[in-house]
PDB file of C-alpha atoms in Angstrom:
ATOM      1  CA  MET S1485      51.929 -90.348   2.659  1.00  0.00           C
ATOM      2  CA  SER S1486      53.955 -87.652   4.393  1.00  0.00           C
ATOM      3  CA  THR S1487      54.260 -85.775   1.126  1.00  0.00           C
ATOM      4  CA  THR S1488      50.449 -85.696   0.780  1.00  0.00           C
ATOM      5  CA  VAL S1489      50.001 -84.400   4.321  1.00  0.00           C
ATOM      6  CA  THR S1490      52.600 -81.694   3.748  1.00  0.00           C
ATOM      7  CA  LYS S1491      50.889 -80.550   0.525  1.00  0.00           C
ATOM      8  CA  THR S1492      47.543 -80.461   2.329  1.00  0.00           C
ATOM      9  CA  ARG S1493      48.930 -78.333   5.140  1.00  0.00           C
ATOM     10  CA  THR S1494      50.626 -75.998   2.650  1.00  0.00           C
ATOM     11  CA  THR S1495      47.372 -75.568   0.727  1.00  0.00           C
ATOM     12  CA  ALA S1496      45.438 -74.807   3.929  1.00  0.00           C
ATOM     13  CA  THR S1497      48.096 -72.302   4.961  1.00  0.00           C
ATOM     14  CA  GLU S1498      47.902 -70.612   1.570  1.00  0.00           C
ATOM     15  CA  ARG S1499      44.142 -70.422   1.849  1.00  0.00           C
ATOM     16  CA  ARG S1500      44.430 -68.752   5.203  1.00  0.00           C
ATOM     17  CA  THR S1501      47.017 -66.288   3.968  1.00  0.00           C
ATOM     18  CA  VAL S1502      45.223 -65.319   0.735  1.00  0.00           C
ATOM     19  CA  PRO S1503      44.191 -61.692   1.161  1.00  0.00           C
ATOM     20  CA  SER S1504      40.475 -61.012   1.024  1.00  0.00           C
ATOM     21  CA  HIS S1505      39.226 -58.869  -1.852  1.00  0.00           C
ATOM     22  CA  ARG S1506      35.914 -58.052  -0.113  1.00  0.00           C
ATOM     23  CA  ALA S1507      35.040 -54.320  -0.349  1.00  0.00           C
ATOM     24  CA  VAL S1508      35.296 -52.402   2.916  1.00  0.00           C
ATOM     25  CA  THR S1509      32.266 -50.272   3.674  1.00  0.00           C
ATOM     26  CA  PRO S1510      33.401 -46.711   4.491  1.00  0.00           C
ATOM     27  CA  GLY S1511      32.269 -45.227   7.788  1.00  0.00           C
ATOM     28  CA  PRO S1512      29.979 -42.252   8.050  1.00  0.00           C
ATOM     29  CA  VAL S1513      31.502 -39.004   6.849  1.00  0.00           C
ATOM     30  CA  ARG S1514      31.676 -36.402   9.564  1.00  0.00           C
ATOM     31  CA  LYS S1515      30.106 -33.149   8.554  1.00  0.00           C
ATOM     32  CA  ASN S1516      31.886 -29.963   9.321  1.00  0.00           C
ATOM     33  CA  PRO S1517      29.929 -28.286  12.140  1.00  0.00           C
ATOM     34  CA  VAL S1518      31.279 -24.853  11.280  1.00  0.00           C
ATOM     35  CA  PRO S1519      28.781 -23.973   8.466  1.00  0.00           C
ATOM     36  CA  GLY S1520      25.791 -24.937  10.627  1.00  0.00           C
ATOM     37  CA  PHE S1521      27.124 -22.914  13.544  1.00  0.00           C
ATOM     38  CA  LEU S1522      27.833 -19.973  11.246  1.00  0.00           C
ATOM     39  CA  ARG S1523      24.327 -20.166   9.797  1.00  0.00           C
ATOM     40  CA  ARG S1524      22.741 -20.157  13.261  1.00  0.00           C
ATOM     41  CA  THR S1525      24.962 -17.264  14.316  1.00  0.00           C
ATOM     42  CA  LEU S1526      24.014 -15.179  11.281  1.00  0.00           C
ATOM     43  CA  THR S1527      20.319 -15.980  11.724  1.00  0.00           C
ATOM     44  CA  GLY S1528      20.409 -15.054  15.406  1.00  0.00           C
ATOM     45  CA  GLY S1529      22.323 -11.854  14.667  1.00  0.00           C
ATOM     46  CA  ALA S1530      19.840 -10.847  11.968  1.00  0.00           C
ATOM     47  CA  ALA S1531      16.929 -11.541  14.347  1.00  0.00           C
ATOM     48  CA  LEU S1532      18.531  -9.420  17.081  1.00  0.00           C
ATOM     49  CA  PHE S1533      19.235  -6.631  14.593  1.00  0.00           C
ATOM     50  CA  TRP S1534      15.622  -6.648  13.364  1.00  0.00           C
ATOM     51  CA  THR S1535      14.337  -6.697  16.951  1.00  0.00           C
ATOM     52  CA  ALA S1536      16.479  -3.671  17.758  1.00  0.00           C
ATOM     53  CA  ILE S1537      15.145  -1.820  14.713  1.00  0.00           C
ATOM     54  CA  VAL S1538      11.564  -2.443  15.892  1.00  0.00           C
ATOM     55  CA  VAL S1539      11.963  -2.056  19.657  1.00  0.00           C
ATOM     56  CA  VAL S1540      14.326   0.929  19.929  1.00  0.00           C
ATOM     57  CA  PRO S1541      11.981   3.464  18.217  1.00  0.00           C
ATOM     58  CA  ILE S1542       9.059   2.297  20.378  1.00  0.00           C
ATOM     59  CA  TYR S1543      11.223   2.576  23.500  1.00  0.00           C
ATOM     60  CA  TRP S1544      12.338   6.073  22.501  1.00  0.00           C
ATOM     61  CA  LEU S1545       8.733   7.066  21.788  1.00  0.00           C
ATOM     62  CA  VAL S1546       7.462   5.996  25.210  1.00  0.00           C
ATOM     63  CA  VAL S1547      10.479   7.339  27.121  1.00  0.00           C
ATOM     64  CA  THR S1548      10.314  10.716  25.388  1.00  0.00           C
ATOM     65  CA  SER S1549       6.607  11.074  26.180  1.00  0.00           C
ATOM     66  CA  LEU S1550       7.484  10.783  29.890  1.00  0.00           C
ATOM     67  CA  ARG S1551       9.977  13.662  29.810  1.00  0.00           C
ATOM     68  CA  SER S1552       9.413  17.350  30.257  1.00  0.00           C
ATOM     69  CA  GLN S1553      10.415  19.770  27.536  1.00  0.00           C
ATOM     70  CA  SER S1554      13.522  20.851  29.479  1.00  0.00           C
ATOM     71  CA  ASP S1555      14.600  17.269  30.207  1.00  0.00           C
ATOM     72  CA  PHE S1556      14.205  16.383  26.539  1.00  0.00           C
ATOM     73  CA  THR S1557      16.897  18.866  25.544  1.00  0.00           C
ATOM     74  CA  SER S1558      19.274  17.947  28.375  1.00  0.00           C
ATOM     75  CA  ASP S1559      18.954  14.161  28.869  1.00  0.00           C
ATOM     76  CA  SER S1560      20.362  11.430  26.642  1.00  0.00           C
ATOM     77  CA  PRO S1561      17.777  10.293  24.067  1.00  0.00           C
ATOM     78  CA  LEU S1562      17.837   6.617  25.100  1.00  0.00           C
ATOM     79  CA  ALA S1563      18.360   7.133  28.840  1.00  0.00           C
ATOM     80  CA  LEU S1564      15.497   6.679  31.276  1.00  0.00           C
ATOM     81  CA  PRO S1565      13.828   9.962  32.287  1.00  0.00           C
ATOM     82  CA  SER S1566      15.535  11.574  35.254  1.00  0.00           C
ATOM     83  CA  HIS S1567      12.217  13.117  36.341  1.00  0.00           C
ATOM     84  CA  PRO S1568       9.335  11.110  34.789  1.00  0.00           C
ATOM     85  CA  THR S1569       6.170  13.120  34.369  1.00  0.00           C
ATOM     86  CA  LEU S1570       2.746  12.832  32.746  1.00  0.00           C
ATOM     87  CA  ASP S1571       2.526  16.535  31.919  1.00  0.00           C
ATOM     88  CA  SER S1572       2.748  15.814  28.204  1.00  0.00           C
ATOM     89  CA  TYR S1573      -0.268  13.503  28.401  1.00  0.00           C
ATOM     90  CA  ARG S1574      -2.182  16.143  30.373  1.00  0.00           C
ATOM     91  CA  THR S1575      -1.309  18.725  27.724  1.00  0.00           C
ATOM     92  CA  VAL S1576      -2.668  16.457  25.000  1.00  0.00           C
ATOM     93  CA  LEU S1577      -5.855  15.508  26.835  1.00  0.00           C
ATOM     94  CA  ASP S1578      -6.584  19.090  27.877  1.00  0.00           C
ATOM     95  CA  GLY S1579      -6.716  20.079  24.220  1.00  0.00           C
ATOM     96  CA  ASP S1580      -9.060  18.823  21.506  1.00  0.00           C
ATOM     97  CA  PHE S1581      -7.631  15.305  21.463  1.00  0.00           C
ATOM     98  CA  THR S1582     -11.019  13.696  22.102  1.00  0.00           C
ATOM     99  CA  THR S1583     -12.470  15.525  19.064  1.00  0.00           C
ATOM    100  CA  TYR S1584      -9.654  14.307  16.854  1.00  0.00           C
ATOM    101  CA  LEU S1585     -10.023  10.798  18.242  1.00  0.00           C
ATOM    102  CA  LEU S1586     -13.767  10.769  17.560  1.00  0.00           C
ATOM    103  CA  ASN S1587     -13.180  12.017  14.007  1.00  0.00           C
ATOM    104  CA  SER S1588     -10.657   9.238  13.394  1.00  0.00           C
ATOM    105  CA  VAL S1589     -13.050   6.624  14.762  1.00  0.00           C
ATOM    106  CA  VAL S1590     -15.914   7.866  12.558  1.00  0.00           C
ATOM    107  CA  VAL S1591     -13.752   8.000   9.433  1.00  0.00           C
ATOM    108  CA  THR S1592     -12.167   4.595  10.061  1.00  0.00           C
ATOM    109  CA  ALA S1593     -15.429   2.835  10.936  1.00  0.00           C
ATOM    110  CA  GLY S1594     -17.307   4.365   7.988  1.00  0.00           C
ATOM    111  CA  THR S1595     -14.548   3.486   5.535  1.00  0.00           C
ATOM    112  CA  VAL S1596     -14.205  -0.103   6.776  1.00  0.00           C
ATOM    113  CA  VAL S1597     -17.965  -0.747   6.709  1.00  0.00           C
ATOM    114  CA  ILE S1598     -18.370   0.596   3.166  1.00  0.00           C
ATOM    115  CA  ALA S1599     -15.233  -1.079   1.783  1.00  0.00           C
ATOM    116  CA  VAL S1600     -15.881  -4.489   3.343  1.00  0.00           C
ATOM    117  CA  ALA S1601     -19.586  -4.559   2.424  1.00  0.00           C
ATOM    118  CA  VAL S1602     -19.024  -3.539  -1.203  1.00  0.00           C
ATOM    119  CA  ALA S1603     -15.976  -5.810  -1.561  1.00  0.00           C
ATOM    120  CA  LEU S1604     -17.849  -8.811  -0.154  1.00  0.00           C
ATOM    121  CA  MET S1605     -20.674  -8.398  -2.649  1.00  0.00           C
ATOM    122  CA  ALA S1606     -18.231  -7.863  -5.509  1.00  0.00           C
ATOM    123  CA  ALA S1607     -16.111 -10.879  -4.526  1.00  0.00           C
ATOM    124  CA  PHE S1608     -19.209 -13.080  -4.205  1.00  0.00           C
ATOM    125  CA  SER S1609     -20.406 -12.058  -7.664  1.00  0.00           C
ATOM    126  CA  ILE S1610     -16.956 -12.654  -9.201  1.00  0.00           C
ATOM    127  CA  VAL S1611     -16.657 -16.116  -7.657  1.00  0.00           C
ATOM    128  CA  ARG S1612     -20.219 -17.212  -8.470  1.00  0.00           C
ATOM    129  CA  ASN S1613     -19.896 -16.067 -12.100  1.00  0.00           C
ATOM    130  CA  ALA S1614     -16.295 -17.121 -12.590  1.00  0.00           C
ATOM    131  CA  GLY S1615     -16.921 -18.323 -16.140  1.00  0.00           C
ATOM    132  CA  SER S1616     -18.409 -15.102 -17.480  1.00  0.00           C
ATOM    133  CA  ARG S1617     -16.355 -12.503 -19.310  1.00  0.00           C
ATOM    134  CA  PHE S1618     -17.865  -9.675 -17.283  1.00  0.00           C
ATOM    135  CA  SER S1619     -16.670 -11.294 -14.067  1.00  0.00           C
ATOM    136  CA  ARG S1620     -13.111 -11.710 -15.356  1.00  0.00           C
ATOM    137  CA  VAL S1621     -12.947  -8.126 -16.630  1.00  0.00           C
ATOM    138  CA  SER S1622     -14.349  -6.780 -13.365  1.00  0.00           C
ATOM    139  CA  PHE S1623     -11.761  -8.660 -11.310  1.00  0.00           C
ATOM    140  CA  ARG S1624      -8.952  -7.367 -13.532  1.00  0.00           C
ATOM    141  CA  LEU S1625     -10.199  -3.803 -13.115  1.00  0.00           C
ATOM    142  CA  PHE S1626     -10.115  -4.211  -9.339  1.00  0.00           C
ATOM    143  CA  LEU S1627      -6.571  -5.568  -9.572  1.00  0.00           C
ATOM    144  CA  LEU S1628      -5.639  -2.611 -11.767  1.00  0.00           C
ATOM    145  CA  GLY S1629      -6.535  -0.350  -8.867  1.00  0.00           C
ATOM    146  CA  LEU S1630      -3.570  -1.768  -6.930  1.00  0.00           C
ATOM    147  CA  ALA S1631      -1.218  -0.186  -9.472  1.00  0.00           C
ATOM    148  CA  ILE S1632      -2.633   3.348  -9.123  1.00  0.00           C
ATOM    149  CA  PRO S1633      -0.818   5.393  -6.456  1.00  0.00           C
ATOM    150  CA  LEU S1634      -2.912   7.672  -4.318  1.00  0.00           C
ATOM    151  CA  GLN S1635      -0.661  10.675  -4.959  1.00  0.00           C
ATOM    152  CA  ALA S1636      -1.216  10.406  -8.729  1.00  0.00           C
ATOM    153  CA  VAL S1637      -4.973  11.008  -8.497  1.00  0.00           C
ATOM    154  CA  ILE S1638      -5.205  13.391  -5.544  1.00  0.00           C
ATOM    155  CA  ILE S1639      -5.993  16.389  -7.793  1.00  0.00           C
ATOM    156  CA  PRO S1640      -8.888  14.666  -9.642  1.00  0.00           C
ATOM    157  CA  VAL S1641     -10.210  13.427  -6.296  1.00  0.00           C
ATOM    158  CA  TYR S1642     -10.007  16.969  -4.898  1.00  0.00           C
ATOM    159  CA  LEU S1643     -11.917  18.406  -7.876  1.00  0.00           C
ATOM    160  CA  LEU S1644     -14.521  15.650  -7.634  1.00  0.00           C
ATOM    161  CA  ILE S1645     -15.073  16.330  -3.929  1.00  0.00           C
ATOM    162  CA  ILE S1646     -15.477  20.048  -4.702  1.00  0.00           C
ATOM    163  CA  ARG S1647     -18.075  19.291  -7.404  1.00  0.00           C
ATOM    164  CA  MET S1648     -19.982  17.072  -4.964  1.00  0.00           C
ATOM    165  CA  HIS S1649     -19.969  19.873  -2.329  1.00  0.00           C
ATOM    166  CA  LEU S1650     -18.360  17.547   0.233  1.00  0.00           C
ATOM    167  CA  TYR S1651     -15.192  19.542   0.876  1.00  0.00           C
ATOM    168  CA  ASP S1652     -14.232  20.015   4.539  1.00  0.00           C
ATOM    169  CA  SER S1653     -16.391  17.158   5.793  1.00  0.00           C
ATOM    170  CA  LEU S1654     -15.651  13.716   7.177  1.00  0.00           C
ATOM    171  CA  LEU S1655     -17.520  12.164   4.257  1.00  0.00           C
ATOM    172  CA  ALA S1656     -14.923  13.705   1.945  1.00  0.00           C
ATOM    173  CA  ILE S1657     -12.326  11.461   3.628  1.00  0.00           C
ATOM    174  CA  VAL S1658     -14.507   8.367   3.898  1.00  0.00           C
ATOM    175  CA  LEU S1659     -15.492   7.987   0.233  1.00  0.00           C
ATOM    176  CA  PRO S1660     -12.008   8.184  -1.385  1.00  0.00           C
ATOM    177  CA  SER S1661     -10.509   6.060   1.378  1.00  0.00           C
ATOM    178  CA  ALA S1662     -13.129   3.352   0.804  1.00  0.00           C
ATOM    179  CA  ALA S1663     -12.519   3.484  -2.953  1.00  0.00           C
ATOM    180  CA  PHE S1664      -8.771   2.956  -2.550  1.00  0.00           C
ATOM    181  CA  ALA S1665      -9.353   0.166  -0.032  1.00  0.00           C
ATOM    182  CA  LEU S1666     -11.535  -1.841  -2.450  1.00  0.00           C
ATOM    183  CA  PRO S1667      -8.842  -3.443  -4.691  1.00  0.00           C
ATOM    184  CA  ILE S1668      -6.860  -5.235  -1.967  1.00  0.00           C
ATOM    185  CA  THR S1669     -10.074  -6.115  -0.112  1.00  0.00           C
ATOM    186  CA  VAL S1670     -11.676  -7.662  -3.195  1.00  0.00           C
ATOM    187  CA  MET S1671      -8.507  -9.607  -4.016  1.00  0.00           C
ATOM    188  CA  ILE S1672      -8.296 -11.186  -0.543  1.00  0.00           C
ATOM    189  CA  LEU S1673     -12.015 -12.034  -0.393  1.00  0.00           C
ATOM    190  CA  VAL S1674     -12.030 -13.530  -3.897  1.00  0.00           C
ATOM    191  CA  SER S1675      -9.054 -15.727  -3.000  1.00  0.00           C
ATOM    192  CA  PHE S1676     -10.868 -16.883   0.126  1.00  0.00           C
ATOM    193  CA  LEU S1677     -14.297 -17.517  -1.427  1.00  0.00           C
ATOM    194  CA  ARG S1678     -12.779 -19.561  -4.244  1.00  0.00           C
ATOM    195  CA  ASP S1679     -11.891 -22.230  -1.663  1.00  0.00           C
ATOM    196  CA  VAL S1680     -15.513 -22.601  -0.537  1.00  0.00           C
ATOM    197  CA  PRO S1681     -16.863 -25.879  -2.015  1.00  0.00           C
ATOM    198  CA  ARG S1682     -19.376 -25.297  -4.793  1.00  0.00           C
ATOM    199  CA  SER S1683     -21.468 -28.132  -3.407  1.00  0.00           C
ATOM    200  CA  LEU S1684     -22.485 -25.880  -0.509  1.00  0.00           C
ATOM    201  CA  PHE S1685     -23.851 -23.261  -2.897  1.00  0.00           C
ATOM    202  CA  GLU S1686     -25.591 -25.952  -4.960  1.00  0.00           C
ATOM    203  CA  ALA S1687     -27.199 -27.380  -1.817  1.00  0.00           C
ATOM    204  CA  MET S1688     -28.614 -23.965  -0.912  1.00  0.00           C
ATOM    205  CA  ILE S1689     -29.891 -23.500  -4.467  1.00  0.00           C
ATOM    206  CA  VAL S1690     -31.717 -26.828  -4.194  1.00  0.00           C
ATOM    207  CA  ASP S1691     -33.284 -25.563  -0.963  1.00  0.00           C
ATOM    208  CA  GLY S1692     -34.587 -22.537  -2.847  1.00  0.00           C
ATOM    209  CA  ALA S1693     -32.083 -19.945  -1.602  1.00  0.00           C
ATOM    210  CA  GLY S1694     -31.352 -16.920  -3.726  1.00  0.00           C
ATOM    211  CA  ASP S1695     -28.102 -15.023  -4.179  1.00  0.00           C
ATOM    212  CA  TRP S1696     -28.739 -12.651  -1.255  1.00  0.00           C
ATOM    213  CA  ARG S1697     -29.450 -15.489   1.135  1.00  0.00           C
ATOM    214  CA  MET S1698     -26.356 -17.412  -0.027  1.00  0.00           C
ATOM    215  CA  LEU S1699     -24.292 -14.264   0.411  1.00  0.00           C
ATOM    216  CA  TRP S1700     -25.336 -13.464   3.965  1.00  0.00           C
ATOM    217  CA  SER S1701     -26.109 -16.986   5.241  1.00  0.00           C
ATOM    218  CA  LEU S1702     -23.210 -18.909   3.672  1.00  0.00           C
ATOM    219  CA  ALA S1703     -20.485 -16.759   2.178  1.00  0.00           C
ATOM    220  CA  ALA S1704     -20.291 -14.132   4.929  1.00  0.00           C
ATOM    221  CA  PRO S1705     -20.081 -16.594   7.891  1.00  0.00           C
ATOM    222  CA  LEU S1706     -17.491 -18.758   6.127  1.00  0.00           C
ATOM    223  CA  ALA S1707     -15.433 -15.714   5.158  1.00  0.00           C
ATOM    224  CA  ARG S1708     -15.326 -14.324   8.698  1.00  0.00           C
ATOM    225  CA  PRO S1709     -11.528 -14.761   9.092  1.00  0.00           C
ATOM    226  CA  ALA S1710     -10.919 -13.014   5.776  1.00  0.00           C
ATOM    227  CA  LEU S1711     -13.398 -10.269   6.666  1.00  0.00           C
ATOM    228  CA  MET S1712     -11.602  -9.685   9.957  1.00  0.00           C
ATOM    229  CA  THR S1713      -8.280  -9.549   8.132  1.00  0.00           C
ATOM    230  CA  VAL S1714      -9.354  -6.950   5.593  1.00  0.00           C
ATOM    231  CA  ALA S1715     -11.205  -4.953   8.257  1.00  0.00           C
ATOM    232  CA  VAL S1716      -8.078  -4.662  10.425  1.00  0.00           C
ATOM    233  CA  TYR S1717      -5.843  -3.960   7.432  1.00  0.00           C
ATOM    234  CA  ASP S1718      -8.139  -1.314   5.938  1.00  0.00           C
ATOM    235  CA  GLY S1719      -8.750   0.218   9.351  1.00  0.00           C
ATOM    236  CA  LEU S1720      -5.023   0.517   9.982  1.00  0.00           C
ATOM    237  CA  GLN S1721      -4.450   2.184   6.619  1.00  0.00           C
ATOM    238  CA  VAL S1722      -7.261   4.680   7.123  1.00  0.00           C
ATOM    239  CA  TRP S1723      -6.338   5.355  10.765  1.00  0.00           C
ATOM    240  CA  ASN S1724      -2.824   6.358   9.695  1.00  0.00           C
ATOM    241  CA  GLY S1725      -3.959   8.179   6.560  1.00  0.00           C
ATOM    242  CA  PHE S1726      -2.625  11.719   6.206  1.00  0.00           C
ATOM    243  CA  LEU S1727      -2.952  12.878   2.590  1.00  0.00           C
ATOM    244  CA  PHE S1728      -6.753  12.815   2.249  1.00  0.00           C
ATOM    245  CA  PRO S1729      -7.384  14.667   5.544  1.00  0.00           C
ATOM    246  CA  LEU S1730      -4.698  17.211   4.624  1.00  0.00           C
ATOM    247  CA  ILE S1731      -6.089  17.970   1.150  1.00  0.00           C
ATOM    248  CA  LEU S1732      -9.835  17.467   1.630  1.00  0.00           C
ATOM    249  CA  THR S1733     -10.382  19.240   4.997  1.00  0.00           C
ATOM    250  CA  GLN S1734      -9.288  22.516   6.510  1.00  0.00           C
ATOM    251  CA  SER S1735     -11.332  23.086   9.688  1.00  0.00           C
ATOM    252  CA  GLY S1736      -9.844  22.183  13.038  1.00  0.00           C
ATOM    253  CA  ASP S1737     -12.986  20.349  14.140  1.00  0.00           C
ATOM    254  CA  LYS S1738     -12.688  18.040  11.093  1.00  0.00           C
ATOM    255  CA  ALA S1739      -9.071  17.076  11.740  1.00  0.00           C
ATOM    256  CA  VAL S1740      -8.144  13.452  12.424  1.00  0.00           C
ATOM    257  CA  LEU S1741      -5.335  12.234  14.655  1.00  0.00           C
ATOM    258  CA  PRO S1742      -2.479  12.054  12.087  1.00  0.00           C
ATOM    259  CA  LEU S1743      -3.260  15.595  10.973  1.00  0.00           C
ATOM    260  CA  ALA S1744      -3.700  16.820  14.547  1.00  0.00           C
ATOM    261  CA  LEU S1745      -0.136  15.789  15.444  1.00  0.00           C
ATOM    262  CA  THR S1746       1.133  18.765  13.457  1.00  0.00           C
ATOM    263  CA  LEU S1747      -0.747  21.131  15.786  1.00  0.00           C
ATOM    264  CA  PHE S1748       1.870  20.673  18.517  1.00  0.00           C
ATOM    265  CA  ARG S1749       4.319  22.703  16.446  1.00  0.00           C
ATOM    266  CA  GLY S1750       4.686  26.281  17.624  1.00  0.00           C
ATOM    267  CA  GLN S1751       6.084  29.349  15.914  1.00  0.00           C
ATOM    268  CA  PHE S1752       9.636  28.837  17.155  1.00  0.00           C
ATOM    269  CA  GLY S1753       9.757  25.131  17.944  1.00  0.00           C
ATOM    270  CA  ILE S1754       7.875  21.920  18.540  1.00  0.00           C
ATOM    271  CA  ASN S1755       6.780  20.301  21.792  1.00  0.00           C
ATOM    272  CA  VAL S1756       8.361  16.910  21.149  1.00  0.00           C
ATOM    273  CA  PRO S1757       7.269  15.193  24.411  1.00  0.00           C
ATOM    274  CA  ALA S1758       3.649  16.265  23.838  1.00  0.00           C
ATOM    275  CA  THR S1759       3.808  15.066  20.232  1.00  0.00           C
ATOM    276  CA  MET S1760       5.159  11.691  21.354  1.00  0.00           C
ATOM    277  CA  ALA S1761       2.419  11.451  23.996  1.00  0.00           C
ATOM    278  CA  ALA S1762      -0.189  12.109  21.304  1.00  0.00           C
ATOM    279  CA  VAL S1763       1.385   9.410  19.124  1.00  0.00           C
ATOM    280  CA  VAL S1764       1.251   6.916  22.012  1.00  0.00           C
ATOM    281  CA  LEU S1765      -2.404   7.700  22.695  1.00  0.00           C
ATOM    282  CA  SER S1766      -3.297   7.496  19.005  1.00  0.00           C
ATOM    283  CA  THR S1767      -1.780   4.017  18.656  1.00  0.00           C
ATOM    284  CA  LEU S1768      -3.630   2.505  21.626  1.00  0.00           C
ATOM    285  CA  PRO S1769      -7.017   1.917  19.885  1.00  0.00           C
ATOM    286  CA  MET S1770      -5.517   0.092  16.893  1.00  0.00           C
ATOM    287  CA  LEU S1771      -3.142  -1.829  19.149  1.00  0.00           C
ATOM    288  CA  ALA S1772      -6.070  -3.024  21.261  1.00  0.00           C
ATOM    289  CA  LEU S1773      -7.990  -4.013  18.112  1.00  0.00           C
ATOM    290  CA  PHE S1774      -5.005  -5.943  16.792  1.00  0.00           C
ATOM    291  CA  ILE S1775      -4.563  -7.818  20.087  1.00  0.00           C
ATOM    292  CA  LEU S1776      -8.230  -8.772  20.225  1.00  0.00           C
ATOM    293  CA  ALA S1777      -8.393  -9.883  16.585  1.00  0.00           C
ATOM    294  CA  ARG S1778      -4.916 -11.382  16.161  1.00  0.00           C
ATOM    295  CA  ARG S1779      -6.110 -15.012  15.893  1.00  0.00           C
ATOM    296  CA  GLN S1780      -8.649 -14.373  13.171  1.00  0.00           C
ATOM    297  CA  LEU S1781      -6.205 -11.985  11.510  1.00  0.00           C
ATOM    298  CA  VAL S1782      -3.592 -14.738  11.172  1.00  0.00           C
ATOM    299  CA  ALA S1783      -6.254 -17.228  10.057  1.00  0.00           C
ATOM    300  CA  GLY S1784      -7.449 -14.847   7.365  1.00  0.00           C
ATOM    301  CA  LEU S1785      -3.914 -14.175   6.129  1.00  0.00           C
ATOM    302  CA  THR S1786      -3.132 -17.881   5.756  1.00  0.00           C
ATOM    303  CA  ALA S1787      -6.519 -19.006   4.411  1.00  0.00           C
ATOM    304  CA  GLY S1788      -7.610 -18.643   0.828  1.00  0.00           C
ATOM    305  CA  PHE S1789      -4.131 -19.116  -0.653  1.00  0.00           C
ATOM    306  CA  SER S1790      -3.852 -22.898  -0.384  1.00  0.00           C
ATOM    307  CA  LYS S1791      -4.361 -23.487  -4.082  1.00  0.00           C
TER     308      LYS S1791
END
């Protein structure tokens, strides 16, 4: 009897002392925080560096326009003006700045209206006849225009303007500028109109609408963000254009703002503060347009490329 009890106790003790072979679940591995911190540091440093590249030239531009010619040569370039003055702005406004501004407005508005109107009709035709060979070839020809640099065709454009008796006129700047604005404008509008459901066009056809009514009553209102985008983009390119006004005009009363900035150069030097004041004044109209149209500009840049 005692032997049986002893064996039972020994067996129970052995059971309790038998090591468990159950697998132990490892704890969560701690990630090294150094790479994440380094990545954030590099990203923040790159952002600060890019901000400095953008902000410092603008700061220097505005600060220099508030200096006099003598202070410009004596003060530190990035220091605040010791004697701020608006004489440079008075010098610019007392000249023919308003004439140059009006010329730039006429050229920019005329170019944007022609380019956007023609591009909208071309994009509508390409999208509505997407299956035809003519439509595909036409779209490829417009895309081919993106690969042609302006400088490569300036001599043929000059000779063509001479043959058309348009030299030294604002129309001589408007027509080539509109032609070179068409490829990118058509590409953006085609990408946008392709996302318009075909059922909307089919519904208007059932109602008896023709192509012109579908263009102006359906396509144009729906493409308003894209139209605003290309209008601002084309306007900015034409507003800052220099080569066409330089080659295709010669009279002072036909000069636009980028070309007029060279007029502040004298025989023995250049009035840098006055030039910077003219640059500041010339950027204000496009800056105001960008601020007013920034929402639709962003919407047009992001729309039409979802597919």
